[in-house]
Amino acid sequence: MYSEIKNGGVTSAKGYKAAGVACGIKDGIKRDFAMVVSEKTANAAGVFTRNVVKGHSLQLTLKNLRATGKADAVVVNSGCANACVGADGDEAALKVVEYAAKKLNTKPENIIINSTGVIGKVLDWKAAVHGVDLAFDALSVEGGTDAEAAIMTTDTVKKEYAVSFELNGKTINIGGMAKGSGMIHPNMGTMISVITTDAAVSSDILQRALRETADCTYNRVSVDGDTSVCDMTVIMANGLAGNDEISDWDSPERELFSEMLKVVCEYLARMLAKDGEGATKLMEVKVVNAENKEQAYTIACAIAKSPLVKTAMFGEDANWGRILTAAGYSGAEFNPDTVDVYIGDVMTCKNGCALDFDEDAALVVLKKNEVVITVDMKAGDAWDRMWSCDFSYDYVKINGSYRT
């Protein structure tokens, strides 16, 4: 139904260029300013952190998107969150947006901006404006990977993906990039993602599709249970694929577009979880045969963020009791005497009771870089899942000295 675009990212769709440059917000050597530009004004939508505290750059983006539902470009800096600094942070974000709009010959309202990094420092807007100049001169179809590198903070690997598919005789492309390694939890925890498509999609449909997709992808990632103040995923749709605009939510065209958007975001979400700070393995928690969706989500979320479960995964210890315990304190109501727990394909607990399971077989599972934990509630037909990672010694090292 779709094909993966080799080395695809935010410039895989028609009409997009990008760049990532070093403008001096960090150390003058590392890339710290990204720009993604559409050659045609695009319909745009976004999903943002529900943290009451929000960075000043993000606040400006919320204002701009609500006013226009359009975008010509996205600019993101790393190295400074531009958060919790008062009016100076608002002014810095506005100066960068106004300069970028002038450079791109568009309105400031059509520029999406965000910042990521240390909270409590004002964005050096002069350095960021310099970044606009450098990025503008470097814009290219090949620049997506550099843009991805420029938004990374504690990430250890780049996170890019793109797919191509046919829609009513037209070739549609969707590509994206994401950053995030720590402070990640549902309701948009510290991660930033930029998605581009050449499909023609109305702003209303785009917003609804993105929110629905984020709920089952990005909002199913938990690295450490924390959420930050600059989190967002945004999408631009410039229509250059030439399809009739998707404007009916119940149409098969919208359903296919949403399905492909989910493919891209799920891939990126799994990469976010796998690259958790200090992580050595991806942990997928599946709760199946639950009484309802809420029960399944609540239990999966508790297990995914449990420090004891995560440390057991790092230590390759099949300590299933921690899994059942996390389910028990999750807040979900259930009968523990019907619950089975699996680590990979090894059943470790049946009907809430210990089994004499094969420890060696469980160890084989736990030594893999991806581990699936399954909790079978045997109470209905609902299910949900979360992606998380183990907690290693390096997680403490990274976060114990983040500002330095």
GROMACS .gro file of N, CA, C and O in nm, residues 35-118:
model
  336
   35MET      N    1   1.573   2.503   0.983
   35MET     CA    2   1.467   2.569   0.907
   35MET      C    3   1.411   2.472   0.805
   35MET      O    4   1.487   2.405   0.734
   36VAL      N    5   1.279   2.462   0.799
   36VAL     CA    6   1.209   2.382   0.697
   36VAL      C    7   1.113   2.476   0.626
   36VAL      O    8   1.030   2.541   0.691
   37VAL      N    9   1.124   2.483   0.493
   37VAL     CA   10   1.047   2.582   0.415
   37VAL      C   11   0.968   2.513   0.306
   37VAL      O   12   1.020   2.423   0.237
   38SER      N   13   0.844   2.555   0.288
   38SER     CA   14   0.762   2.509   0.176
   38SER      C   15   0.763   2.615   0.068
   38SER      O   16   0.751   2.735   0.098
   39GLU      N   17   0.776   2.573  -0.056
   39GLU     CA   18   0.778   2.670  -0.165
   39GLU      C   19   0.641   2.732  -0.190
   39GLU      O   20   0.629   2.835  -0.256
   40LYS      N   21   0.537   2.672  -0.134
   40LYS     CA   22   0.401   2.724  -0.143
   40LYS      C   23   0.342   2.728  -0.003
   40LYS      O   24   0.362   2.634   0.075
   41THR      N   25   0.272   2.835   0.031
   41THR     CA   26   0.210   2.843   0.163
   41THR      C   27   0.124   2.719   0.187
   41THR      O   28   0.042   2.682   0.104
   42ALA      N   29   0.147   2.656   0.299
   42ALA     CA   30   0.083   2.527   0.330
   42ALA      C   31  -0.024   2.544   0.436
   42ALA      O   32  -0.015   2.631   0.524
   43ASN      N   33  -0.126   2.459   0.429
   43ASN     CA   34  -0.216   2.445   0.543
   43ASN      C   35  -0.135   2.380   0.655
   43ASN      O   36  -0.047   2.297   0.629
   44ALA      N   37  -0.163   2.418   0.778
   44ALA     CA   38  -0.081   2.370   0.889
   44ALA      C   39  -0.166   2.340   1.011
   44ALA      O   40  -0.275   2.394   1.027
   45ALA      N   41  -0.113   2.253   1.096
   45ALA     CA   42  -0.182   2.215   1.219
   45ALA      C   43  -0.077   2.175   1.320
   45ALA      O   44   0.038   2.146   1.285
   46GLY      N   45  -0.116   2.172   1.447
   46GLY     CA   46  -0.021   2.136   1.551
   46GLY      C   47  -0.088   2.077   1.673
   46GLY      O   48  -0.206   2.101   1.699
   47VAL      N   49  -0.013   1.996   1.746
   47VAL     CA   50  -0.053   1.942   1.875
   47VAL      C   51   0.059   1.978   1.972
   47VAL      O   52   0.176   1.958   1.942
   48PHE      N   53   0.021   2.028   2.090
   48PHE     CA   54   0.120   2.088   2.179
   48PHE      C   55   0.110   2.034   2.321
   48PHE      O   56   0.010   1.976   2.360
   49THR      N   57   0.216   2.059   2.397
   49THR     CA   58   0.221   2.014   2.535
   49THR      C   59   0.100   2.064   2.614
   49THR      O   60   0.053   2.176   2.594
   50ARG      N   61   0.052   1.980   2.705
   50ARG     CA   62  -0.056   2.022   2.794
   50ARG      C   63  -0.001   2.072   2.927
   50ARG      O   64  -0.078   2.104   3.017
   51ASN      N   65   0.131   2.080   2.935
   51ASN     CA   66   0.191   2.142   3.052
   51ASN      C   67   0.143   2.287   3.060
   51ASN      O   68   0.145   2.359   2.960
   52VAL      N   69   0.097   2.329   3.177
   52VAL     CA   70   0.049   2.467   3.194
   52VAL      C   71   0.161   2.567   3.165
   52VAL      O   72   0.137   2.675   3.111
   53VAL      N   73   0.284   2.530   3.199
   53VAL     CA   74   0.400   2.613   3.168
   53VAL      C   75   0.440   2.587   3.024
   53VAL      O   76   0.459   2.472   2.984
   54LYS      N   77   0.451   2.693   2.945
   54LYS     CA   78   0.487   2.678   2.804
   54LYS      C   79   0.596   2.778   2.769
   54LYS      O   80   0.596   2.893   2.814
   55GLY      N   81   0.690   2.733   2.686
   55GLY     CA   82   0.797   2.820   2.640
   55GLY      C   83   0.744   2.936   2.557
   55GLY      O   84   0.637   2.928   2.497
   56HIS      N   85   0.819   3.045   2.554
   56HIS     CA   86   0.773   3.166   2.484
   56HIS      C   87   0.767   3.146   2.333
   56HIS      O   88   0.676   3.198   2.267
   57SER      N   89   0.861   3.071   2.277
   57SER     CA   90   0.857   3.043   2.132
   57SER      C   91   0.732   2.963   2.099
   57SER      O   92   0.663   2.990   2.000
   58LEU      N   93   0.702   2.864   2.182
   58LEU     CA   94   0.584   2.782   2.160
   58LEU      C   95   0.456   2.864   2.173
   58LEU      O   96   0.361   2.846   2.095
   59GLN      N   97   0.451   2.954   2.269
   59GLN     CA   98   0.333   3.039   2.284
   59GLN      C   99   0.307   3.121   2.158
   59GLN      O  100   0.192   3.140   2.118
   60LEU      N  101   0.414   3.170   2.096
   60LEU     CA  102   0.397   3.247   1.973
   60LEU      C  103   0.345   3.160   1.860
   60LEU      O  104   0.259   3.202   1.781
   61THR      N  105   0.393   3.037   1.852
   61THR     CA  106   0.343   2.945   1.750
   61THR      C  107   0.195   2.914   1.770
   61THR      O  108   0.117   2.910   1.674
   62LEU      N  109   0.154   2.891   1.894
   62LEU     CA  110   0.013   2.868   1.922
   62LEU      C  111  -0.071   2.985   1.872
   62LEU      O  112  -0.176   2.966   1.810
   63LYS      N  113  -0.027   3.105   1.899
   63LYS     CA  114  -0.099   3.225   1.855
   63LYS      C  115  -0.105   3.232   1.703
   63LYS      O  116  -0.212   3.259   1.645
   64ASN      N  117   0.007   3.208   1.637
   64ASN     CA  118   0.013   3.219   1.492
   64ASN      C  119  -0.074   3.114   1.423
   64ASN      O  120  -0.148   3.144   1.329
   65LEU      N  121  -0.064   2.988   1.469
   65LEU     CA  122  -0.142   2.882   1.404
   65LEU      C  123  -0.291   2.902   1.424
   65LEU      O  124  -0.371   2.876   1.333
   66ARG      N  125  -0.330   2.948   1.541
   66ARG     CA  126  -0.472   2.972   1.565
   66ARG      C  127  -0.525   3.085   1.478
   66ARG      O  128  -0.642   3.086   1.439
   67ALA      N  129  -0.439   3.179   1.447
   67ALA     CA  130  -0.481   3.295   1.368
   67ALA      C  131  -0.495   3.262   1.220
   67ALA      O  132  -0.584   3.314   1.153
   68THR      N  133  -0.406   3.176   1.168
   68THR     CA  134  -0.403   3.156   1.023
   68THR      C  135  -0.429   3.013   0.977
   68THR      O  136  -0.485   2.992   0.869
   69GLY      N  137  -0.384   2.913   1.052
   69GLY     CA  138  -0.391   2.775   1.005
   69GLY      C  139  -0.303   2.754   0.883
   69GLY      O  140  -0.321   2.657   0.808
   70LYS      N  141  -0.206   2.842   0.866
   70LYS     CA  142  -0.116   2.836   0.750
   70LYS      C  143   0.029   2.844   0.797
   70LYS      O  144   0.058   2.893   0.907
   71ALA      N  145   0.120   2.801   0.713
   71ALA     CA  146   0.262   2.814   0.744
   71ALA      C  147   0.344   2.811   0.616
   71ALA      O  148   0.312   2.738   0.522
   72ASP      N  149   0.447   2.892   0.614
   72ASP     CA  150   0.546   2.888   0.506
   72ASP      C  151   0.674   2.821   0.552
   72ASP      O  152   0.751   2.772   0.471
   73ALA      N  153   0.698   2.823   0.683
   73ALA     CA  154   0.823   2.768   0.733
   73ALA      C  155   0.813   2.734   0.880
   73ALA      O  156   0.729   2.786   0.953
   74VAL      N  157   0.902   2.645   0.921
   74VAL     CA  158   0.921   2.610   1.061
   74VAL      C  159   1.066   2.639   1.096
   74VAL      O  160   1.157   2.599   1.022
   75VAL      N  161   1.089   2.712   1.206
   75VAL     CA  162   1.225   2.733   1.254
   75VAL      C  163   1.233   2.683   1.398
   75VAL      O  164   1.144   2.710   1.479
   76VAL      N  165   1.338   2.608   1.427
   76VAL     CA  166   1.357   2.551   1.561
   76VAL      C  167   1.503   2.564   1.601
   76VAL      O  168   1.592   2.532   1.522
   77ASN      N  169   1.525   2.613   1.722
   77ASN     CA  170   1.662   2.614   1.774
   77ASN      C  171   1.676   2.514   1.888
   77ASN      O  172   1.579   2.483   1.958
   78SER      N  173   1.794   2.461   1.906
   78SER     CA  174   1.827   2.381   2.023
   78SER      C  175   1.928   2.459   2.106
   78SER      O  176   1.978   2.564   2.064
   79GLY      N  177   1.955   2.410   2.227
   79GLY     CA  178   2.051   2.478   2.312
   79GLY      C  179   1.991   2.577   2.409
   79GLY      O  180   2.059   2.624   2.501
   80CYS      N  181   1.864   2.610   2.392
   80CYS     CA  182   1.797   2.706   2.480
   80CYS      C  183   1.647   2.690   2.461
   80CYS      O  184   1.597   2.699   2.348
   81ALA      N  185   1.574   2.666   2.570
   81ALA     CA  186   1.429   2.645   2.561
   81ALA      C  187   1.351   2.776   2.551
   81ALA      O  188   1.233   2.775   2.518
   82ASN      N  189   1.417   2.888   2.581
   82ASN     CA  190   1.348   3.018   2.580
   82ASN      C  191   1.219   3.009   2.660
   82ASN      O  192   1.112   3.048   2.613
   83ALA      N  193   1.229   2.959   2.781
   83ALA     CA  194   1.112   2.935   2.864
   83ALA      C  195   1.132   2.992   3.003
   83ALA      O  196   1.243   2.989   3.058
   84CYS      N  197   1.024   3.045   3.060
   84CYS     CA  198   1.022   3.094   3.198
   84CYS      C  199   1.118   3.212   3.218
   84CYS      O  200   1.189   3.221   3.319
   85VAL      N  201   1.118   3.303   3.121
   85VAL     CA  202   1.206   3.421   3.129
   85VAL      C  203   1.129   3.551   3.108
   85VAL      O  204   1.189   3.658   3.089
   86GLY      N  205   0.996   3.544   3.108
   86GLY     CA  206   0.916   3.665   3.101
   86GLY      C  207   0.913   3.731   2.965
   86GLY      O  208   0.929   3.665   2.861
   87ALA      N  209   0.894   3.862   2.965
   87ALA     CA  210   0.874   3.938   2.841
   87ALA      C  211   0.994   3.929   2.747
   87ALA      O  212   0.978   3.937   2.625
   88ASP      N  213   1.114   3.910   2.803
   88ASP     CA  214   1.233   3.900   2.717
   88ASP      C  215   1.223   3.779   2.624
   88ASP      O  216   1.269   3.783   2.509
   89GLY      N  217   1.164   3.670   2.674
   89GLY     CA  218   1.148   3.551   2.591
   89GLY      C  219   1.047   3.573   2.480
   89GLY      O  220   1.068   3.528   2.366
   90ASP      N  221   0.939   3.643   2.511
   90ASP     CA  222   0.839   3.676   2.408
   90ASP      C  223   0.902   3.763   2.299
   90ASP      O  224   0.881   3.741   2.179
   91GLU      N  225   0.979   3.862   2.342
   91GLU     CA  226   1.041   3.954   2.247
   91GLU      C  227   1.142   3.882   2.159
   91GLU      O  228   1.149   3.906   2.037
   92ALA      N  229   1.220   3.793   2.217
   92ALA     CA  230   1.321   3.721   2.140
   92ALA      C  231   1.255   3.636   2.032
   92ALA      O  232   1.298   3.635   1.916
   93ALA      N  233   1.149   3.562   2.069
   93ALA     CA  234   1.079   3.478   1.971
   93ALA      C  235   1.020   3.562   1.859
   93ALA      O  236   1.030   3.526   1.740
   94LEU      N  237   0.961   3.675   1.894
   94LEU     CA  238   0.900   3.762   1.793
   94LEU      C  239   1.003   3.819   1.698
   94LEU      O  240   0.980   3.827   1.576
   95LYS      N  241   1.119   3.859   1.750
   95LYS     CA  242   1.224   3.913   1.664
   95LYS      C  243   1.270   3.810   1.561
   95LYS      O  244   1.292   3.842   1.443
   96VAL      N  245   1.283   3.686   1.604
   96VAL     CA  246   1.327   3.580   1.512
   96VAL      C  247   1.221   3.555   1.405
   96VAL      O  248   1.252   3.543   1.286
   97VAL      N  249   1.095   3.548   1.447
   97VAL     CA  250   0.985   3.524   1.353
   97VAL      C  251   0.974   3.639   1.253
   97VAL      O  252   0.956   3.616   1.132
   98GLU      N  253   0.983   3.761   1.300
   98GLU     CA  254   0.972   3.876   1.209
   98GLU      C  255   1.087   3.877   1.109
   98GLU      O  256   1.066   3.907   0.989
   99TYR      N  257   1.205   3.843   1.154
   99TYR     CA  258   1.318   3.842   1.062
   99TYR      C  259   1.305   3.728   0.960
   99TYR      O  260   1.331   3.749   0.840
  100ALA      N  261   1.264   3.612   1.006
  100ALA     CA  262   1.246   3.499   0.915
  100ALA      C  263   1.139   3.530   0.811
  100ALA      O  264   1.154   3.496   0.693
  101ALA      N  265   1.030   3.595   0.854
  101ALA     CA  266   0.923   3.629   0.761
  101ALA      C  267   0.972   3.726   0.654
  101ALA      O  268   0.939   3.713   0.535
  102LYS      N  269   1.051   3.823   0.695
  102LYS     CA  270   1.107   3.919   0.600
  102LYS      C  271   1.199   3.848   0.500
  102LYS      O  272   1.196   3.874   0.380
  103LYS      N  273   1.280   3.758   0.551
  103LYS     CA  274   1.375   3.685   0.466
  103LYS      C  275   1.300   3.599   0.364
  103LYS      O  276   1.344   3.584   0.249
  104LEU      N  277   1.186   3.542   0.405
  104LEU     CA  278   1.110   3.451   0.319
  104LEU      C  279   0.998   3.522   0.246
  104LEU      O  280   0.920   3.458   0.175
  105ASN      N  281   0.987   3.652   0.264
  105ASN     CA  282   0.886   3.733   0.197
  105ASN      C  283   0.745   3.683   0.229
  105ASN      O  284   0.663   3.661   0.139
  106THR      N  285   0.719   3.666   0.357
  106THR     CA  286   0.586   3.623   0.400
  106THR      C  287   0.548   3.698   0.527
  106THR      O  288   0.620   3.788   0.573
  107LYS      N  289   0.436   3.662   0.587
  107LYS     CA  290   0.389   3.727   0.709
  107LYS      C  291   0.446   3.656   0.832
  107LYS      O  292   0.462   3.533   0.830
  108PRO      N  293   0.474   3.729   0.939
  108PRO     CA  294   0.523   3.665   1.061
  108PRO      C  295   0.427   3.557   1.112
  108PRO      O  296   0.471   3.458   1.172
  109GLU      N  297   0.297   3.576   1.089
  109GLU     CA  298   0.198   3.479   1.134
  109GLU      C  299   0.213   3.344   1.066
  109GLU      O  300   0.156   3.243   1.112
  110ASN      N  301   0.286   3.342   0.954
  110ASN     CA  302   0.304   3.217   0.879
  110ASN      C  303   0.436   3.147   0.911
  110ASN      O  304   0.479   3.059   0.837
  111ILE      N  305   0.498   3.186   1.021
  111ILE     CA  306   0.621   3.121   1.065
  111ILE      C  307   0.593   3.046   1.195
  111ILE      O  308   0.544   3.103   1.293
  112ILE      N  309   0.623   2.918   1.195
  112ILE     CA  310   0.614   2.835   1.316
  112ILE      C  311   0.752   2.835   1.380
  112ILE      O  312   0.852   2.810   1.313
  113ILE      N  313   0.756   2.862   1.510
  113ILE     CA  314   0.885   2.867   1.580
  113ILE      C  315   0.879   2.783   1.707
  113ILE      O  316   0.774   2.773   1.770
  114ASN      N  317   0.990   2.724   1.743
  114ASN     CA  318   1.001   2.657   1.872
  114ASN      C  319   1.148   2.654   1.915
  114ASN      O  320   1.239   2.673   1.832
  115SER      N  321   1.167   2.631   2.044
  115SER     CA  322   1.300   2.627   2.103
  115SER      C  323   1.308   2.509   2.198
  115SER      O  324   1.209   2.475   2.264
  116THR      N  325   1.425   2.447   2.207
  116THR     CA  326   1.442   2.334   2.298
  116THR      C  327   1.580   2.339   2.361
  116THR      O  328   1.678   2.380   2.298
  117GLY      N  329   1.586   2.300   2.487
  117GLY     CA  330   1.713   2.304   2.559
  117GLY      C  331   1.689   2.336   2.705
  117GLY      O  332   1.587   2.298   2.762
  118VAL      N  333   1.780   2.409   2.765
  118VAL     CA  334   1.772   2.441   2.907
  118VAL      C  335   1.665   2.547   2.933
  118VAL      O  336   1.658   2.649   2.863
   0.00000   0.00000   0.00000
